[in-house]
């Protein structure tokens, strides 16, 4: 599946344009335009967050074209009925997949393009915001600017945060890669925040 190749015309303002492609010995080779720029700073107070918000808003309004895409279960390894939807999501908006160019924020590496509910993109962004210096509470407060976040049931977000943290904790026990440990830590921080928040709400 080549997400960049299959994106509808109105989505091509985000990924680099495909200039040429060919298949050889089972491999798909794709040449794209060069995107001059730098990776954004997603730390609290950064002006690059405004660019990210504008991009998220546009993506949230992008229905998935009638093609074959990953499902939430196939992409993430866990699922919930509320994760199903009709929105095209990138599914890996970590800072290295984002480039600040003279014409705005562009997105690369669409290999995991998924058809899902719009809020799933936002939930997957939480760990990367935490990794960029936000607390879990700050990350959620920032995401509250996007309607799909505030419209999502709290229990659904709790379940997602817990499932994602469990997945990355398991991966971290079988890996020596630093980024895997980082994601395990950041997803765990978010899951703990949501658990602690509910416990505090129940206290007299």
Short mmCIF file of C-alpha atoms in Angstrom, two decimals:
data_model
loop_
_atom_site.label_atom_id
_atom_site.label_comp_id
_atom_site.label_asym_id
_atom_site.label_seq_id
_atom_site.Cartn_x
_atom_site.Cartn_y
_atom_site.Cartn_z
CA UNK A 1 0.00 0.00 0.00
CA UNK A 2 1.42 3.39 -1.00
CA UNK A 3 -0.40 6.07 0.96
CA UNK A 4 1.25 8.96 -0.86
CA UNK A 5 0.34 7.52 -4.27
CA UNK A 6 -3.29 7.04 -3.33
CA UNK A 7 -3.98 10.37 -1.63
CA UNK A 8 -6.79 12.38 -3.17
CA UNK A 9 -5.86 15.59 -4.97
CA UNK A 10 -7.03 17.85 -2.13
CA UNK A 11 -4.67 16.08 0.27
CA UNK A 12 -1.52 16.70 -1.74
CA UNK A 13 -0.86 20.01 -0.07
CA UNK A 14 0.44 18.02 2.90
CA UNK A 15 2.77 15.29 1.54
CA UNK A 16 5.55 15.86 -0.98
CA UNK A 17 4.42 15.49 -4.58
CA UNK A 18 5.26 12.19 -6.27
CA UNK A 19 7.44 12.94 -9.33
CA UNK A 20 8.00 9.41 -10.58
CA UNK A 21 7.62 5.78 -9.53
CA UNK A 22 8.27 2.27 -10.78
CA UNK A 23 8.15 -1.31 -9.52
CA UNK A 24 11.08 -3.74 -9.71
CA UNK A 25 11.50 -7.19 -8.13
CA UNK A 26 8.56 -6.59 -5.82
CA UNK A 27 9.77 -3.16 -4.69
CA UNK A 28 7.93 0.09 -5.33
CA UNK A 29 10.44 2.91 -5.89
CA UNK A 30 9.07 6.43 -5.54
CA UNK A 31 10.75 9.77 -6.22
CA UNK A 32 9.26 12.85 -4.54
CA UNK A 33 9.85 16.57 -4.52
CA UNK A 34 12.45 17.90 -2.10
CA UNK A 35 10.93 19.83 0.79
CA UNK A 36 13.32 22.51 2.04
CA UNK A 37 12.89 23.36 5.70
CA UNK A 38 13.35 22.11 9.24
CA UNK A 39 11.53 19.93 11.72
CA UNK A 40 9.16 21.90 13.97
CA UNK A 41 9.67 22.72 17.61
CA UNK A 42 6.58 21.34 19.40
CA UNK A 43 7.57 22.50 22.89
CA UNK A 44 5.12 24.59 24.92
CA UNK A 45 4.83 28.15 23.61
CA UNK A 46 6.50 27.44 20.26
CA UNK A 47 5.10 29.31 17.28
CA UNK A 48 5.37 26.07 15.30
CA UNK A 49 2.39 24.77 17.28
CA UNK A 50 0.20 27.22 15.37
CA UNK A 51 1.33 25.61 12.12
CA UNK A 52 0.57 22.17 13.54
CA UNK A 53 -2.89 23.28 14.67
CA UNK A 54 -3.71 24.59 11.19
CA UNK A 55 -2.52 21.33 9.63
CA UNK A 56 -4.49 19.21 12.10
CA UNK A 57 -7.62 21.22 11.41
CA UNK A 58 -7.28 20.58 7.69
CA UNK A 59 -6.57 16.87 8.18
CA UNK A 60 -9.57 16.48 10.49
CA UNK A 61 -11.80 17.61 7.62
CA UNK A 62 -10.34 15.12 5.14
CA UNK A 63 -12.52 12.06 4.45
CA UNK A 64 -10.65 8.95 3.34
CA UNK A 65 -10.88 8.39 -0.44
CA UNK A 66 -12.39 5.12 -1.62
CA UNK A 67 -9.19 3.09 -1.52
CA UNK A 68 -7.68 0.38 0.68
CA UNK A 69 -6.24 1.78 3.91
CA UNK A 70 -5.03 0.40 7.21
CA UNK A 71 -7.71 -0.17 9.84
CA UNK A 72 -7.12 1.04 13.41
CA UNK A 73 -6.67 -2.57 14.59
CA UNK A 74 -4.17 -3.40 11.84
CA UNK A 75 -2.19 -0.20 12.39
CA UNK A 76 -2.17 -0.06 16.19
CA UNK A 77 -2.56 -3.64 17.34
CA UNK A 78 -5.62 -2.86 19.46
CA UNK A 79 -9.04 -1.46 18.71
CA UNK A 80 -12.24 0.03 20.13
CA UNK A 81 -15.56 0.57 18.30
CA UNK A 82 -15.12 4.35 18.66
CA UNK A 83 -11.85 4.19 16.70
CA UNK A 84 -13.69 3.33 13.49
CA UNK A 85 -14.44 6.28 11.21
CA UNK A 86 -14.22 7.83 7.78
CA UNK A 87 -11.30 10.23 8.26
CA UNK A 88 -7.92 9.84 6.59
CA UNK A 89 -5.25 10.01 9.29
CA UNK A 90 -1.47 10.01 8.97
CA UNK A 91 -1.04 8.02 12.18
CA UNK A 92 2.57 9.06 12.94
CA UNK A 93 2.84 12.82 13.33
CA UNK A 94 6.12 12.76 15.21
CA UNK A 95 8.33 15.84 14.67
CA UNK A 96 10.66 14.04 12.24
CA UNK A 97 7.73 13.48 9.88
CA UNK A 98 6.87 17.20 9.89
CA UNK A 99 8.77 19.83 7.92
CA UNK A 100 8.34 23.59 8.26
CA UNK A 101 8.67 24.98 4.74
CA UNK A 102 8.29 28.52 3.34
CA UNK A 103 4.69 27.64 2.38
CA UNK A 104 3.67 25.97 5.64
CA UNK A 105 3.90 22.67 7.46
CA UNK A 106 4.32 19.59 5.25
CA UNK A 107 4.05 15.94 6.22
CA UNK A 108 6.24 13.07 5.02
CA UNK A 109 6.15 9.27 5.43
CA UNK A 110 2.53 8.34 4.78
CA UNK A 111 3.26 4.61 4.96
CA UNK A 112 0.80 4.08 7.83
CA UNK A 113 -2.14 6.04 6.40
CA UNK A 114 -5.28 4.80 8.16
CA UNK A 115 -9.03 5.20 7.86
CA UNK A 116 -10.33 5.93 11.34
CA UNK A 117 -12.20 8.34 13.59
CA UNK A 118 -10.68 11.82 13.53
CA UNK A 119 -9.82 11.81 17.23
CA UNK A 120 -7.40 8.88 16.79
CA UNK A 121 -4.88 11.18 15.07
CA UNK A 122 -5.01 13.48 18.08
CA UNK A 123 -4.63 10.68 20.62
CA UNK A 124 -1.56 9.41 18.77
CA UNK A 125 -0.07 12.90 18.94
CA UNK A 126 -0.24 13.10 22.75
CA UNK A 127 2.99 11.12 23.40
CA UNK A 128 4.92 13.27 20.92
CA UNK A 129 3.71 16.45 22.63
CA UNK A 130 4.81 14.98 25.96
CA UNK A 131 8.16 14.07 24.42
CA UNK A 132 8.50 17.70 23.27
CA UNK A 133 8.17 19.04 26.80
CA UNK A 134 4.44 19.21 27.52
CA UNK A 135 2.98 17.61 30.59
CA UNK A 136 0.12 15.21 29.85
CA UNK A 137 -2.30 17.86 31.11
CA UNK A 138 -0.76 20.53 28.86
CA UNK A 139 -0.95 18.19 25.86
CA UNK A 140 -4.65 17.57 26.44
CA UNK A 141 -5.34 21.26 26.97
CA UNK A 142 -3.63 22.08 23.69
CA UNK A 143 -5.56 19.40 21.81
CA UNK A 144 -8.81 20.77 23.23
CA UNK A 145 -8.59 23.42 20.50
CA UNK A 146 -9.61 20.71 18.03
CA UNK A 147 -13.36 19.88 18.15
CA UNK A 148 -12.85 16.13 17.65
CA UNK A 149 -10.90 15.98 20.91
CA UNK A 150 -13.54 17.62 23.10
CA UNK A 151 -16.29 15.60 21.40
CA UNK A 152 -14.66 12.26 22.29
CA UNK A 153 -15.99 10.42 25.33
CA UNK A 154 -13.60 10.49 28.29
CA UNK A 155 -13.86 6.73 28.78
CA UNK A 156 -12.87 6.16 25.15
CA UNK A 157 -9.74 8.25 25.67
CA UNK A 158 -9.02 6.40 28.91
CA UNK A 159 -9.24 3.05 27.13
CA UNK A 160 -7.05 4.26 24.27
CA UNK A 161 -4.39 5.70 26.58
CA UNK A 162 -4.26 2.49 28.62
CA UNK A 163 -4.13 0.18 25.59
CA UNK A 164 -1.44 2.25 23.89
CA UNK A 165 0.67 2.38 27.06
CA UNK A 166 0.39 -1.39 27.51
CA UNK A 167 1.44 -1.96 23.90
CA UNK A 168 4.56 0.21 24.16
CA UNK A 169 5.47 -1.16 27.58
CA UNK A 170 5.45 -4.66 26.08
CA UNK A 171 7.52 -3.49 23.10
CA UNK A 172 10.07 -1.82 25.38
CA UNK A 173 10.68 -5.12 27.18
CA UNK A 174 11.70 -6.71 23.89
CA UNK A 175 13.71 -3.86 22.33
CA UNK A 176 16.98 -2.03 22.83
CA UNK A 177 15.90 0.96 20.70
CA UNK A 178 15.84 4.26 22.59
CA UNK A 179 12.77 5.56 20.75
CA UNK A 180 10.77 2.52 21.85
CA UNK A 181 11.65 3.21 25.49
CA UNK A 182 10.76 6.86 25.01
CA UNK A 183 7.32 6.00 23.63
CA UNK A 184 6.76 3.56 26.46
CA UNK A 185 7.56 6.34 28.94
CA UNK A 186 5.45 8.99 27.23
CA UNK A 187 2.41 6.77 26.65
CA UNK A 188 2.70 5.57 30.24
CA UNK A 189 2.77 9.16 31.48
CA UNK A 190 -0.44 9.92 29.61
CA UNK A 191 -2.18 6.77 30.87
CA UNK A 192 -1.14 7.59 34.44
CA UNK A 193 -2.45 11.13 34.06
CA UNK A 194 -5.87 9.93 32.97
CA UNK A 195 -6.01 7.35 35.77
CA UNK A 196 -4.89 9.86 38.40
CA UNK A 197 -7.40 12.39 37.11
CA UNK A 198 -10.32 10.04 37.62
CA UNK A 199 -9.11 9.04 41.08
CA UNK A 200 -8.91 12.71 42.10
CA UNK A 201 -12.42 13.32 40.77
CA UNK A 202 -13.78 10.53 42.97
CA UNK A 203 -12.10 11.77 46.13
CA UNK A 204 -14.41 13.64 48.59
#
